[in-house]
Structure formats: C-alpha cells, structure tokens
Amino acid sequence: MEWLSDCTSDEREWIERCAKRDSRAQRWVFKHFFGLAMGIGLRYLSSKDMAQEVVNDAFLKIFDQLPQQLYTLKSFRGWMRTLVVHTAIDCFRKEKKNDLISGLNGYDDQFWTAEDASGNQSVAEILRLLDKLPSMWKVVFNLYEVEGYSHEEIAKMMHIPAASSRAYLTKAKQSLRKLITIQNRIN
C-alpha cells in the first residue's frame, strides 16, 4: 500500500474514516497529531495562543482537503506539516505585514564579540535562543534550516526578495552564534 506509507494501519483506518467526514475520526486525528502540529506552529510563532489558532486552522484545511487528497498522499505527516507551515507563515505575514523587521531597532550589535559558539547546546536551548531573535529572522531560519525550503521558495511565501531571505538567514545565524557564546560564558 503506497498511500500513507508513514502511518500505522490503525492511523490509516482513522484517517480514511476522517476523509469520509466521520466526526469521531476527526477528533481522533486531531488529538493524535496535535502535538506534532503544535510543535511546528510554535517554531514559527512565539505565542502559544497564535500557534493554537494556526493548528486549528490547519486541521480545518486538512479535514476539508483530505477527501480529495487521501489516495494520492504518500506521507500524511509530510502533507500535514506542509499545511501547518503554510498556515503559520500566513499568520505570521498577517501579523507582521507592516513590520517585517520587527525587533531590529532594539538589537544592539556592539554588545557582541566575534567568538564562535562551542556547539554543546541542546536542541531545547537552541530553540529558546531562537525565540530571542527578531521574528522574521527566526521564521526564515526555520524555513531554510529546519524545513529545507530554498531562498526562492521562502521569498515567495514571505513576499520578500530572495536576497532579503539570505540576509535574514545570515543575521539569524550570526546572532544565534553570539547568543550561544554569551550563554556559554554565563554557564
């Protein structure tokens, strides 16, 4: 069976029932995949409430599109991840449409040194440090480094030039290195 190859037979059964608009199956799918979707939403949005809204909107899209997509999907998780990412980006753009470089005014580079980070940070620590970056830098970093989108794809999603995507990624990486260096000095 090629469709939904990333799912167990139990998951496939629930997803198939969900595609038939079975409300009990929709609740099961929502609860079962909620953690994965929420984790994705939180990578892009700093507020749990906004991430929850994105997850809810993404599941509405999933439930709406699943009947047409079911037997063409090879990876339910991959498809769901794409819908959550795009929904989060839409939310981010809506919130930041007039302030694409929010947070830059208070970002003072004279504070930083040029030393590199030691690389002994846990994923949780790095995610906490990412939250300290300006939101546009964080989103571009996630889209490029975590999701694997190209700068051209990011530019289309974010309605920015590809050169801006590259610049935001560079600044995010530089600042993240500096934040890690400072954290290492404190610890």
Coordinates of C-alpha atoms in Angstrom, one line a residue, residues 24-156:
R24 CA -15.3 10.8 15.8
A25 CA -12.4 10.1 13.4
Q26 CA -11.7 13.8 13.0
R27 CA -11.4 14.2 16.8
W28 CA -9.1 11.2 16.9
V29 CA -6.9 12.5 14.1
F30 CA -6.8 16.0 15.7
K31 CA -5.8 14.6 19.2
H32 CA -3.4 12.1 17.7
F33 CA -1.4 14.5 15.6
F34 CA -2.0 17.7 17.7
G35 CA 1.5 17.5 19.4
L36 CA 3.3 17.3 16.1
A37 CA 1.3 20.2 14.6
M38 CA 1.7 22.3 17.7
G39 CA 5.4 21.8 17.7
I40 CA 5.6 23.1 14.2
G41 CA 3.4 26.1 14.9
L42 CA 5.5 27.1 17.9
R43 CA 8.6 27.1 15.8
Y44 CA 7.2 30.0 13.8
L45 CA 5.1 31.9 16.3
S46 CA 6.2 33.0 19.7
S47 CA 2.7 32.9 21.2
K48 CA 1.1 29.6 22.2
D49 CA -2.3 31.2 21.5
M50 CA -1.3 32.1 18.0
A51 CA 0.2 28.6 17.4
Q52 CA -3.0 27.0 18.7
E53 CA -5.0 29.1 16.3
V54 CA -2.7 28.1 13.4
V55 CA -3.1 24.4 14.4
N56 CA -6.9 24.7 14.5
D57 CA -6.9 26.4 11.1
A58 CA -4.5 23.8 9.6
F59 CA -6.7 21.0 10.8
L60 CA -9.8 22.6 9.3
K61 CA -7.8 22.7 6.0
I62 CA -6.8 19.0 6.5
F63 CA -10.4 17.9 7.1
D64 CA -11.6 19.9 4.1
Q65 CA -8.9 18.7 1.7
L66 CA -8.5 15.1 2.9
P67 CA -11.4 13.6 0.9
Q68 CA -9.8 14.8 -2.4
Q69 CA -6.2 14.1 -1.3
L70 CA -6.4 10.8 0.6
Y71 CA -5.4 8.2 -2.0
T72 CA -2.7 10.4 -3.6
L73 CA -0.9 11.0 -0.3
K74 CA 2.3 9.1 0.3
S75 CA 3.0 10.8 3.6
F76 CA 0.2 12.1 5.8
R77 CA 2.7 13.6 8.3
G78 CA 4.6 15.4 5.4
W79 CA 1.4 16.8 4.0
M80 CA 0.1 17.9 7.4
R81 CA 3.5 19.5 8.1
T82 CA 3.3 21.5 4.9
L83 CA -0.2 22.7 5.7
V84 CA 0.8 23.7 9.2
V85 CA 3.9 25.5 8.0
H86 CA 2.0 27.4 5.3
T87 CA -0.8 28.3 7.7
A88 CA 1.8 29.6 10.2
I89 CA 3.5 31.6 7.5
D90 CA 0.2 33.1 6.5
C91 CA -0.5 34.1 10.1
F92 CA 3.0 35.5 10.6
R93 CA 2.7 37.6 7.4
K94 CA -0.7 38.9 8.5
E95 CA 0.7 39.9 11.9
K96 CA 3.9 41.4 10.5
K97 CA 2.7 42.9 7.2
N98 CA 3.7 46.4 8.3
D99 CA 6.7 45.5 10.4
L100 CA 8.8 42.9 8.6
I101 CA 11.9 43.7 10.6
S102 CA 10.3 43.9 14.0
G103 CA 12.7 44.0 16.8
L104 CA 15.7 45.3 14.9
N105 CA 15.7 48.7 16.5
G106 CA 16.4 47.3 19.9
Y107 CA 19.0 44.9 18.6
D108 CA 22.4 46.2 19.5
D109 CA 25.4 44.6 17.9
Q110 CA 28.1 46.5 19.8
F111 CA 27.4 44.1 22.7
W112 CA 28.6 41.0 20.8
T113 CA 32.1 39.5 20.4
A114 CA 33.3 37.7 17.4
E115 CA 33.9 34.3 19.1
D116 CA 32.1 31.3 17.9
A117 CA 29.8 29.1 19.9
S118 CA 31.1 25.9 21.4
G119 CA 28.4 23.7 20.0
N120 CA 27.3 22.0 23.2
Q121 CA 23.8 23.4 23.3
S122 CA 20.8 21.1 23.5
V123 CA 18.0 21.4 20.9
A124 CA 15.8 22.9 23.6
E125 CA 18.4 25.6 24.5
I126 CA 18.8 26.5 20.8
L127 CA 15.0 26.8 20.4
R128 CA 14.9 29.1 23.4
L129 CA 17.7 31.2 21.9
L130 CA 15.9 31.3 18.6
D131 CA 12.9 32.9 20.4
K132 CA 15.2 35.9 21.2
L133 CA 15.8 36.7 17.6
P134 CA 13.7 39.1 15.7
S135 CA 10.7 37.2 14.4
M136 CA 11.5 37.5 10.7
W137 CA 15.0 36.1 11.3
K138 CA 13.5 33.2 13.3
V139 CA 11.0 32.3 10.6
V140 CA 13.5 32.4 7.7
F141 CA 15.9 30.3 9.8
N142 CA 13.2 27.7 10.4
L143 CA 12.1 27.6 6.8
Y144 CA 15.6 27.3 5.5
E145 CA 17.4 25.2 8.1
V146 CA 14.6 23.1 9.5
E147 CA 12.1 22.7 6.7
G148 CA 14.6 22.8 3.9
Y149 CA 13.0 25.4 1.7
S150 CA 15.2 27.4 -0.8
H151 CA 15.6 31.1 -0.6
E152 CA 13.4 31.5 -3.7
E153 CA 10.6 29.4 -2.1
I154 CA 10.9 31.4 1.2
A155 CA 10.8 34.7 -0.8
K156 CA 7.5 33.6 -2.5

